[in-house]
Coordinates of C-alpha atoms in Angstrom, one line a residue:
X1 CA -105.0 106.7 -14.4
X2 CA -102.1 107.6 -12.4
X3 CA -100.6 103.9 -12.1
X4 CA -99.2 102.3 -15.1
X5 CA -102.3 100.7 -17.2
X6 CA -103.1 99.8 -20.9
X7 CA -106.0 100.8 -22.2
X8 CA -108.4 100.0 -25.4
X9 CA -110.9 101.9 -27.1
X10 CA -113.5 99.8 -29.1
X11 CA -115.1 101.7 -31.9
X12 CA -114.8 105.6 -32.7
X13 CA -117.0 106.4 -29.7
X14 CA -116.2 103.9 -27.3
X15 CA -114.7 104.7 -24.0
X16 CA -111.3 103.8 -22.7
X17 CA -111.7 100.4 -21.0
X18 CA -108.6 99.2 -18.9
X19 CA -106.9 96.0 -19.9
X20 CA -103.9 96.0 -17.9
X21 CA -103.0 97.5 -14.6
X22 CA -99.8 97.6 -12.6
X23 CA -101.0 95.3 -10.0
X24 CA -103.1 92.9 -12.3
X25 CA -102.4 90.3 -14.8
X26 CA -99.8 90.6 -17.4
X27 CA -101.5 89.0 -20.2
X28 CA -105.1 89.5 -21.4
X29 CA -107.3 88.2 -24.4
X30 CA -110.1 90.6 -25.2
X31 CA -113.2 89.6 -27.7
X32 CA -113.3 92.3 -30.0
X33 CA -117.2 93.3 -30.4
X34 CA -118.6 92.2 -33.9
X35 CA -119.9 95.7 -35.1
X36 CA -116.2 97.4 -34.0
X37 CA -114.1 98.3 -36.9
X38 CA -111.6 100.4 -35.0
X39 CA -109.4 99.6 -32.0
X40 CA -107.2 102.0 -30.3
X41 CA -104.6 100.7 -27.6
X42 CA -102.5 103.1 -25.5
X43 CA -100.5 103.1 -22.1
X44 CA -100.8 105.8 -19.4
X45 CA -98.8 106.3 -16.5
X46 CA -94.7 105.0 -15.8
X47 CA -93.6 102.4 -17.3
X48 CA -90.9 101.7 -14.6
X49 CA -88.9 98.7 -15.5
X50 CA -91.2 97.4 -18.2
X51 CA -90.0 97.2 -21.6
X52 CA -92.7 96.9 -23.9
X53 CA -96.5 96.0 -24.4
X54 CA -97.0 93.3 -27.2
X55 CA -100.4 93.2 -28.9
X56 CA -102.0 91.2 -31.6
X57 CA -105.3 91.2 -33.4
X58 CA -106.3 87.5 -34.5
X59 CA -109.0 86.0 -36.4
X60 CA -111.0 83.2 -35.7
X61 CA -108.0 80.6 -36.5
X62 CA -105.5 82.6 -34.4
X63 CA -103.9 84.1 -37.5
X64 CA -102.4 87.5 -36.7
X65 CA -104.2 90.2 -38.6
X66 CA -101.8 92.7 -37.1
X67 CA -99.2 93.0 -34.7
X68 CA -97.9 96.1 -33.0
X69 CA -95.8 96.8 -29.9
X70 CA -96.2 100.0 -27.0
X71 CA -93.0 101.2 -25.9
X72 CA -92.0 104.2 -23.7
X73 CA -91.5 105.9 -26.6
X74 CA -94.4 104.8 -28.6
X75 CA -97.5 104.5 -26.4
X76 CA -100.4 104.3 -28.9
X77 CA -101.6 102.1 -31.6
X78 CA -104.5 102.3 -33.8
X79 CA -106.0 99.6 -36.4
X80 CA -109.0 100.3 -38.6
X81 CA -110.7 97.5 -40.5
X82 CA -111.0 99.5 -43.9
X83 CA -107.3 100.1 -44.2
X84 CA -106.6 96.5 -45.6
X85 CA -107.8 93.8 -43.3
X86 CA -110.6 91.5 -43.4
X87 CA -112.2 91.1 -40.1
X88 CA -114.1 88.4 -38.7
X89 CA -116.8 88.2 -36.1
X90 CA -114.5 86.4 -33.6
X91 CA -111.6 89.0 -33.6
X92 CA -109.6 88.7 -30.3
X93 CA -107.2 91.3 -29.0
X94 CA -104.2 89.7 -27.2
X95 CA -102.0 92.0 -24.9
X96 CA -98.8 91.0 -22.8
X97 CA -96.6 93.1 -21.2
X98 CA -92.8 92.4 -20.9
X99 CA -90.3 93.3 -18.2
X100 CA -91.0 94.6 -14.8
X101 CA -92.4 92.4 -12.1
X102 CA -94.3 89.9 -14.0
X103 CA -96.6 87.1 -12.6
X104 CA -95.8 84.3 -15.0
X105 CA -97.9 81.7 -12.8
X106 CA -101.1 83.9 -13.6
X107 CA -103.4 82.3 -16.2
X108 CA -104.2 84.4 -18.9
X109 CA -107.0 86.9 -17.9
X110 CA -110.4 86.6 -20.6
X111 CA -112.1 89.3 -21.2
X112 CA -115.6 90.1 -23.1
X113 CA -115.9 93.5 -24.4
X114 CA -119.7 94.9 -23.6
X115 CA -120.6 96.7 -27.0
X116 CA -121.4 100.5 -26.5
X117 CA -123.9 102.4 -28.0
X118 CA -122.6 105.9 -28.6
X119 CA -125.1 108.6 -26.7
X120 CA -125.7 112.2 -27.6
X121 CA -122.6 113.4 -25.6
X122 CA -119.2 113.7 -27.5
X123 CA -116.6 110.9 -26.0
X124 CA -113.6 112.2 -24.2
X125 CA -111.7 111.9 -27.1
X126 CA -111.9 110.6 -30.5
X127 CA -109.8 107.6 -31.8
X128 CA -108.4 109.5 -34.6
X129 CA -106.8 112.3 -32.6
X130 CA -104.7 110.1 -30.6
X131 CA -101.0 110.6 -31.1
X132 CA -100.9 106.9 -32.8
X133 CA -98.8 105.0 -35.3
X134 CA -101.7 104.1 -37.6
X135 CA -101.4 101.2 -40.1
X136 CA -100.3 103.1 -43.7
X137 CA -102.7 103.7 -46.4
X138 CA -102.2 103.4 -50.0
X139 CA -101.3 106.9 -50.9
X140 CA -99.2 106.1 -54.0
X141 CA -100.7 106.3 -57.2
X142 CA -99.1 105.3 -60.6
X143 CA -100.3 105.9 -63.8
X144 CA -102.4 102.8 -65.1
X145 CA -103.5 101.9 -61.5
X146 CA -107.1 101.2 -61.1
X147 CA -109.2 103.7 -58.9
X148 CA -110.9 101.2 -57.1
X149 CA -109.3 99.2 -54.4
X150 CA -109.9 95.3 -55.1
X151 CA -110.2 93.1 -52.5
X152 CA -106.4 92.3 -51.0
X153 CA -106.7 88.5 -51.6
X154 CA -107.9 89.0 -55.1
X155 CA -105.0 91.3 -56.0
X156 CA -102.3 88.9 -53.9
X157 CA -102.7 86.4 -56.5
X158 CA -101.1 88.7 -58.8
X159 CA -98.0 89.3 -56.8
X160 CA -96.6 85.9 -56.2
X161 CA -95.9 84.8 -59.8
X162 CA -92.7 85.3 -62.3
X163 CA -92.5 88.5 -63.4
X164 CA -93.5 88.2 -67.2
X165 CA -94.6 84.6 -66.5
X166 CA -97.8 82.8 -66.7
X167 CA -100.4 83.5 -64.5
X168 CA -99.9 81.7 -61.1
X169 CA -100.9 81.8 -57.7
X170 CA -99.5 81.2 -54.5
X171 CA -100.2 81.0 -50.9
X172 CA -97.8 81.9 -48.7
X173 CA -97.9 79.8 -45.4
X174 CA -96.7 81.3 -41.7
X175 CA -95.7 78.8 -39.7
X176 CA -97.3 79.1 -36.2
X177 CA -97.3 76.2 -33.8
X178 CA -100.4 74.5 -33.8
X179 CA -101.7 76.5 -36.8
X180 CA -103.2 74.9 -39.9
X181 CA -102.1 75.8 -43.2
X182 CA -103.1 75.3 -46.9
X183 CA -100.6 74.4 -49.4
X184 CA -100.4 75.9 -52.6
X185 CA -97.2 76.8 -55.0
X186 CA -95.3 79.6 -54.7
X187 CA -94.4 79.8 -58.5
X188 CA -96.6 77.8 -60.8
X189 CA -96.9 77.1 -64.5
X190 CA -100.0 76.9 -66.6
X191 CA -102.5 74.2 -65.2
X192 CA -100.5 74.0 -61.9
X193 CA -102.0 77.1 -60.8
X194 CA -104.7 75.6 -59.0
X195 CA -103.2 72.2 -58.0
X196 CA -102.1 71.9 -54.3
X197 CA -99.8 69.7 -52.6
X198 CA -100.7 66.1 -51.4
X199 CA -101.4 66.3 -47.5
X200 CA -100.0 64.0 -44.8
X201 CA -101.0 63.5 -41.6
X202 CA -98.9 64.4 -38.3
X203 CA -97.3 67.5 -36.9
X204 CA -94.8 70.0 -38.5
X205 CA -91.3 69.1 -37.5
X206 CA -88.5 71.4 -38.0
X207 CA -88.6 74.2 -40.7
X208 CA -90.8 72.1 -43.4
X209 CA -94.1 70.4 -42.6
X210 CA -97.1 69.3 -45.0
X211 CA -100.7 70.4 -44.9
X212 CA -103.0 68.1 -42.6
X213 CA -106.4 67.2 -44.1
X214 CA -108.5 70.3 -44.2
X215 CA -111.3 69.0 -41.6
X216 CA -108.2 68.0 -39.1
X217 CA -106.9 71.4 -39.7
X218 CA -110.2 73.1 -38.7
X219 CA -110.5 71.1 -35.9
X220 CA -106.9 71.9 -34.7
X221 CA -107.4 75.3 -35.2
X222 CA -110.6 75.6 -33.0
X223 CA -108.7 73.7 -30.2
X224 CA -105.8 76.2 -30.4
X225 CA -108.3 78.7 -29.4
X226 CA -108.0 78.2 -25.7
X227 CA -106.5 81.0 -23.6
X228 CA -103.4 79.3 -22.6
X229 CA -102.0 78.7 -26.2
X230 CA -102.7 82.2 -27.3
X231 CA -99.2 84.3 -27.3
X232 CA -97.5 87.3 -28.9
X233 CA -95.6 86.6 -32.0
X234 CA -92.0 86.2 -31.0
X235 CA -90.6 85.8 -34.6
X236 CA -91.3 87.4 -38.0
X237 CA -94.0 85.5 -39.8
X238 CA -93.0 83.1 -42.8
X239 CA -92.6 85.3 -45.9
X240 CA -90.8 85.7 -49.5
X241 CA -89.6 88.8 -51.3
X242 CA -88.4 90.4 -48.4
X243 CA -85.2 92.2 -47.4
X244 CA -82.9 91.7 -44.4
X245 CA -80.2 94.4 -43.9
X246 CA -77.5 94.3 -41.7
X247 CA -76.6 97.7 -39.8
X248 CA -73.8 96.7 -37.4
X249 CA -71.9 93.6 -36.0
X250 CA -74.9 92.7 -34.2
X251 CA -78.0 93.9 -35.6
X252 CA -80.0 93.5 -38.7
X253 CA -83.2 94.8 -39.8
X254 CA -86.2 92.8 -41.6
X255 CA -88.1 94.6 -43.8
X256 CA -91.4 93.6 -46.0
X257 CA -92.3 90.4 -47.7
X258 CA -95.4 88.8 -48.5
X259 CA -96.9 86.1 -46.0
X260 CA -99.7 84.1 -45.4
X261 CA -102.8 84.2 -47.6
X262 CA -101.0 85.7 -50.3
X263 CA -101.5 88.9 -48.4
X264 CA -98.6 91.3 -47.4
X265 CA -97.1 90.9 -43.8
X266 CA -98.7 92.5 -41.0
X267 CA -95.5 92.2 -39.1
X268 CA -93.3 93.9 -42.0
X269 CA -90.6 95.1 -39.9
X270 CA -88.2 93.2 -37.3
X271 CA -85.0 93.7 -35.4
X272 CA -82.6 90.7 -35.0
X273 CA -80.0 90.5 -32.5
X274 CA -77.1 88.2 -33.3
X275 CA -75.9 88.3 -30.0
X276 CA -78.7 85.5 -28.9
X277 CA -80.4 85.1 -32.3
X278 CA -83.6 86.8 -30.9
X279 CA -86.2 89.0 -32.9
X280 CA -87.9 92.3 -31.7
X281 CA -90.9 93.6 -33.6
X282 CA -89.7 96.8 -34.7
X283 CA -92.5 98.7 -36.9
X284 CA -93.3 100.8 -34.1
X285 CA -89.7 101.4 -32.8
X286 CA -89.1 104.0 -35.6
X287 CA -91.0 107.3 -36.0
X288 CA -92.3 108.9 -39.2
X289 CA -93.6 107.8 -42.5
X290 CA -93.0 103.9 -42.7
X291 CA -92.5 102.6 -46.2
X292 CA -95.8 100.9 -47.4
X293 CA -96.1 97.3 -47.5
X294 CA -94.4 95.6 -50.5
X295 CA -92.0 92.8 -52.1
X296 CA -89.3 92.8 -54.4
X297 CA -87.7 96.0 -53.0
X298 CA -84.0 96.6 -51.9
X299 CA -82.6 97.7 -48.8
X300 CA -79.3 98.6 -48.1
X301 CA -77.1 100.1 -45.4
X302 CA -74.6 103.1 -45.7
X303 CA -72.2 102.7 -42.9
X304 CA -70.9 106.4 -43.1
X305 CA -74.3 107.7 -42.8
X306 CA -75.6 104.9 -40.9
X307 CA -78.9 105.1 -42.8
X308 CA -81.0 102.2 -44.7
X309 CA -82.1 103.1 -48.1
X310 CA -85.4 101.4 -49.2
X311 CA -86.1 101.6 -52.9
X312 CA -88.7 100.4 -55.1
X313 CA -90.8 97.2 -54.9
X314 CA -94.6 96.4 -55.8
X315 CA -97.8 95.7 -54.1
X316 CA -100.4 94.2 -55.9
X317 CA -101.3 96.5 -58.9
X318 CA -98.8 99.1 -57.3
X319 CA -95.3 99.6 -58.4
X320 CA -92.9 101.9 -56.7
X321 CA -89.9 103.9 -57.5
X322 CA -89.8 106.0 -54.1
X323 CA -87.1 106.2 -51.6
X324 CA -87.5 105.5 -48.1
X325 CA -84.6 106.2 -45.3
X326 CA -84.2 104.8 -41.7
X327 CA -81.6 106.7 -39.8
X328 CA -80.6 104.1 -37.5
X329 CA -79.3 106.7 -35.0
X330 CA -82.3 108.8 -34.5
X331 CA -84.9 105.7 -35.5
X332 CA -87.0 107.9 -37.9
X333 CA -87.9 107.3 -41.4
X334 CA -88.0 110.1 -44.0
X335 CA -88.8 109.7 -47.5
X336 CA -86.8 111.6 -50.3
X337 CA -88.3 114.0 -52.8
X338 CA -85.5 113.1 -55.5
X339 CA -85.2 114.9 -58.6
X340 CA -84.4 113.1 -61.8
X341 CA -86.3 110.2 -63.4
X342 CA -86.0 106.6 -62.2
X343 CA -89.1 103.9 -63.2
X344 CA -91.1 102.3 -60.8
X345 CA -88.9 98.6 -60.3
X346 CA -89.2 95.2 -58.3
X347 CA -86.8 92.5 -58.3
X348 CA -84.0 94.7 -59.3
X349 CA -80.6 94.9 -57.4
X350 CA -79.2 97.7 -55.6
X351 CA -75.3 97.9 -54.6
X352 CA -73.9 100.9 -52.4
X353 CA -70.6 102.3 -53.8
X354 CA -68.9 105.5 -52.3
X355 CA -72.3 106.4 -50.9
X356 CA -74.2 106.1 -53.9
X357 CA -77.1 103.5 -55.0
X358 CA -76.3 101.6 -58.1
X359 CA -79.6 100.3 -59.1
X360 CA -79.7 98.0 -62.1
X361 CA -82.5 95.8 -64.1
X362 CA -85.6 94.8 -62.5
X363 CA -89.2 94.6 -63.8
X364 CA -91.3 97.7 -64.5
X365 CA -95.0 97.7 -65.4
X366 CA -96.4 98.3 -68.9
X367 CA -99.6 99.4 -69.9
X368 CA -102.0 96.4 -70.3
X369 CA -102.4 94.1 -72.7
X370 CA -98.9 94.2 -72.8
X371 CA -97.0 92.2 -70.1
X372 CA -94.5 93.6 -67.8
X373 CA -91.0 94.4 -68.9
X374 CA -87.7 93.9 -67.6
X375 CA -84.9 96.5 -67.7
X376 CA -81.5 96.4 -68.7
X377 CA -80.8 100.2 -67.4
X378 CA -78.1 101.4 -64.5
X379 CA -79.8 104.0 -62.6
X380 CA -77.8 105.8 -59.6
X381 CA -79.1 107.9 -56.8
X382 CA -77.2 110.4 -55.1
X383 CA -78.2 110.8 -51.4
X384 CA -76.4 114.0 -51.0
X385 CA -78.3 115.7 -53.8
X386 CA -81.3 113.5 -53.7
X387 CA -80.9 113.0 -57.4
X388 CA -81.1 110.3 -59.7
X389 CA -79.0 110.0 -62.9
X390 CA -78.2 107.5 -65.6
X391 CA -74.3 107.1 -66.2
X392 CA -72.6 106.7 -69.4
X393 CA -71.8 103.1 -69.3
X394 CA -69.7 101.1 -71.8
X395 CA -68.7 97.4 -72.9
X396 CA -70.9 94.2 -73.2
X397 CA -73.9 94.7 -70.6
X398 CA -76.1 92.2 -69.5
X399 CA -79.6 91.5 -71.2
X400 CA -82.8 92.8 -69.2
X401 CA -83.5 90.6 -66.2
X402 CA -85.3 90.8 -63.0
X403 CA -84.5 88.8 -59.9
X404 CA -80.9 88.4 -60.4
X405 CA -78.0 89.0 -57.9
X406 CA -75.2 91.8 -57.8
X407 CA -72.1 91.4 -55.5
X408 CA -69.7 94.5 -54.8
X409 CA -66.3 93.1 -54.6
X410 CA -62.9 94.9 -53.7
X411 CA -64.6 98.0 -53.3
X412 CA -64.3 98.0 -57.0
X413 CA -66.4 95.6 -59.2
X414 CA -70.1 94.4 -59.4
X415 CA -70.7 90.8 -60.2
X416 CA -74.1 90.3 -61.7
X417 CA -75.4 86.8 -62.0
X418 CA -78.6 85.0 -63.3
X419 CA -82.0 86.4 -63.2
X420 CA -85.1 86.0 -65.5
X421 CA -86.7 87.5 -68.6
X422 CA -89.8 85.5 -69.5
X423 CA -89.4 82.8 -70.7
X424 CA -85.9 82.6 -69.9
X425 CA -83.6 82.1 -66.9
X426 CA -80.4 83.0 -67.1
X427 CA -76.9 81.6 -65.4
X428 CA -74.4 84.1 -67.1
X429 CA -72.3 86.6 -65.1
X430 CA -71.1 90.2 -65.9
X431 CA -68.7 92.3 -64.2
X432 CA -69.1 96.1 -63.9
X433 CA -65.8 98.0 -63.2
X434 CA -66.9 101.0 -61.2
X435 CA -63.6 102.7 -62.1
X436 CA -64.0 102.5 -65.9
X437 CA -68.3 102.3 -65.7
X438 CA -67.4 99.5 -68.1
X439 CA -69.4 96.1 -68.4
X440 CA -67.8 92.8 -69.3
X441 CA -69.0 89.5 -69.7
X442 CA -67.1 87.0 -67.3
X443 CA -65.8 83.8 -68.5
X444 CA -66.1 81.1 -66.2
X445 CA -64.9 77.8 -65.4
X446 CA -65.9 75.1 -63.0
X447 CA -69.4 73.5 -62.6
X448 CA -71.4 76.8 -62.9
X449 CA -74.9 76.9 -61.0
X450 CA -77.8 76.1 -63.5
X451 CA -79.9 78.9 -64.6
X452 CA -82.1 80.6 -61.6
X453 CA -83.7 84.0 -60.5
X454 CA -84.6 84.8 -57.0
X455 CA -81.6 83.1 -55.5
X456 CA -79.9 84.4 -52.4
X457 CA -76.2 85.9 -52.6
X458 CA -73.6 87.2 -50.3
X459 CA -70.0 88.0 -50.4
X460 CA -67.9 85.8 -48.3
X461 CA -64.3 87.3 -48.7
X462 CA -62.5 89.9 -50.8
X463 CA -62.4 87.4 -53.6
X464 CA -65.3 85.0 -52.8
X465 CA -69.2 85.2 -53.2
X466 CA -71.8 82.6 -52.6
X467 CA -75.0 81.9 -54.7
X468 CA -77.8 79.6 -53.1
X469 CA -81.1 78.4 -54.2
X470 CA -83.6 80.1 -56.3
X471 CA -86.3 79.7 -59.0
X472 CA -85.3 77.7 -62.3
X473 CA -88.9 78.3 -64.0
X474 CA -90.2 74.8 -62.6
X475 CA -89.1 74.4 -59.3
X476 CA -87.1 76.0 -56.0
X477 CA -83.5 75.0 -55.7
X478 CA -81.2 74.1 -52.5
X479 CA -77.9 73.9 -54.2
X480 CA -74.9 76.2 -53.3
X481 CA -71.8 77.6 -55.2
X482 CA -68.9 79.6 -54.5
X483 CA -67.3 82.0 -57.1
X484 CA -63.6 83.1 -56.9
X485 CA -63.0 86.2 -58.8
X486 CA -59.1 85.6 -58.8
X487 CA -59.6 82.2 -60.6
X488 CA -63.3 82.9 -62.2
X489 CA -63.8 79.4 -60.8
X490 CA -67.3 77.9 -59.6
X491 CA -67.2 75.4 -56.5
X492 CA -69.9 73.8 -55.4
X493 CA -70.3 73.1 -52.0
X494 CA -72.4 71.0 -49.7
X495 CA -74.2 72.6 -46.9
X496 CA -76.7 70.4 -44.9
X497 CA -77.8 73.1 -43.2
X498 CA -79.5 74.6 -46.4
X499 CA -80.8 71.5 -47.6
X500 CA -84.2 72.5 -48.2
X501 CA -85.6 74.2 -51.7
X502 CA -86.0 77.8 -51.4
X503 CA -86.3 81.0 -53.3
X504 CA -87.2 84.6 -52.7
X505 CA -85.1 84.2 -49.6
X506 CA -82.6 86.3 -47.6
X507 CA -78.7 85.7 -47.3
X508 CA -76.2 88.0 -45.5
X509 CA -73.0 87.6 -43.7
X510 CA -72.6 88.8 -40.1
X511 CA -70.5 88.7 -37.1
X512 CA -72.1 86.2 -34.2
X513 CA -71.3 85.0 -30.9
X514 CA -69.9 81.6 -30.8
X515 CA -72.4 79.0 -29.9
X516 CA -69.9 77.5 -27.1
X517 CA -67.1 79.0 -25.3
X518 CA -64.7 76.3 -24.2
X519 CA -62.8 78.6 -21.6
X520 CA -63.2 81.7 -19.6
X521 CA -60.5 83.7 -21.6
X522 CA -62.6 83.0 -24.5
X523 CA -65.9 84.3 -22.8
X524 CA -64.1 87.3 -21.8
X525 CA -62.9 88.2 -24.9
X526 CA -66.3 88.3 -26.5
X527 CA -64.9 86.1 -29.4
X528 CA -66.9 86.6 -32.6
X529 CA -67.3 84.7 -35.7
X530 CA -68.5 85.4 -39.3
X531 CA -71.7 83.8 -40.2
X532 CA -73.7 83.1 -43.0
X533 CA -77.4 84.0 -42.1
X534 CA -80.3 82.7 -44.2
X535 CA -83.9 83.5 -43.5
X536 CA -87.3 83.0 -44.9
X537 CA -88.3 82.1 -48.8
X538 CA -90.9 79.7 -50.3
X539 CA -90.0 76.1 -51.7
X540 CA -93.0 76.3 -54.3
X541 CA -94.6 73.5 -52.7
X542 CA -96.7 75.7 -50.1
X543 CA -94.2 76.1 -47.5
X544 CA -93.0 79.5 -46.8
X545 CA -90.3 80.0 -44.1
X546 CA -89.5 81.9 -40.8
X547 CA -86.4 79.8 -40.0
X548 CA -83.1 81.5 -39.5
X549 CA -80.2 79.1 -40.3
X550 CA -76.4 80.1 -39.6
X551 CA -73.2 78.7 -41.3
X552 CA -69.9 79.5 -40.3
X553 CA -68.3 81.5 -43.2
X554 CA -64.8 80.3 -41.9
X555 CA -65.7 76.5 -42.1
X556 CA -67.4 77.0 -45.6
X557 CA -64.0 78.6 -46.9
X558 CA -62.0 76.1 -45.3
X559 CA -63.7 73.3 -47.0
X560 CA -63.4 74.9 -50.5

């Protein structure tokens, strides 16, 4: 194994089998033997100009069970069926190489792996002894959690519901070319929980599609299993409840979210490059203990320490109050052992001010048979001391709520808008003066947004921030409003790019390269513009999005 090669081990005692060699095909599709419940993928030899090796485990419907990426810094991956996935008897491993000298004209190589019967002789190495980036196991236990692990699909039904609301189910739909999807509602009320949307014929167009008849969908998915249509995932799967966190003028990090089949995304971390709006799967790029899959968490970047802080969230019956830190310089994860107390929270807000995290509101679990409760408390995390504390605040503070938004303005004020506390949705606004630590209700004028939660928000300027979309208790919304803190006035704006109803999506503002440069001087100067980036979410009609929409901030402000 002196030259570059990619090898796989199927089963605990299986021998290494070469999938890709330096002079062979750059794409391989392998049928995993039915009895195998562990797959190890690793590289050997010099990488040369090769950039990465994309790997994807897919089920019979070409639906990714999980994905990964080998790089010169992370040369091994390990997947095990017993962790969270339910494998079928027709799982395929798709592997492709990026970079180097590729033979793009070569057809994909189809391989069948002979099932291996272990002999008395010990294999050269055990799969678990590899220096691998294993999928995360459930290690965090909270009081009140069940000891037994329920089926992932069954538990997932409890996650996509309005906290404190009636029981409702959803089926997040991942948009893959040629992929069928079963349409269910993201948020439902009462008897609507089992009602599905009507189907229409035809191909999915743009970012919104409808569900073809089930029989046709199955036929289409079987046809899609041909080798030439199998390709590595190049964009994040459709999801809601994720975070999108900018770390510099050209890069943002996507973390978490819940995706297809009411399961948590198997591609939980991506890096977005705004120079060309391209995505790179990033879960295996960082070392250390990665956060367990979750939704309703927060992720915020501290430009001084150049670290991302991930806090809270929930997963099925589990709730989190852990703090994970990603150092974007060393690309290493670490988990904080913090002092002080903070309850497990999800759908809270988290703001960064002078290097500290300000966590407000959110949902926290209560013992059965009581429903989950909403918080009105403010907690502060000091990363330097690794301690949680509750400040003394005065004034008229917001009522308990979750799914609200919080915008830091002028490095002095936090504006809190909307949210949900069963059975009420809010459209009120409160301001926290960070100098005085005093809350006050904001008296607003103009046409205010209707009550909503799980909306997106973003700061546009020193005095203006934006609210878009959300969920009003019955439907997802598509309207957009801008609030001016100087005049305390709302202004509704029309954005054709954001006409699709969505909730649980992410909105950030970043510098992006202009789409068209009209002169050589403009090209050489590397001129940039500030853009609003909107990703993901769901429309409560069974559609879950993986699209990335950009809106010019300058044009938006100019139209006010």
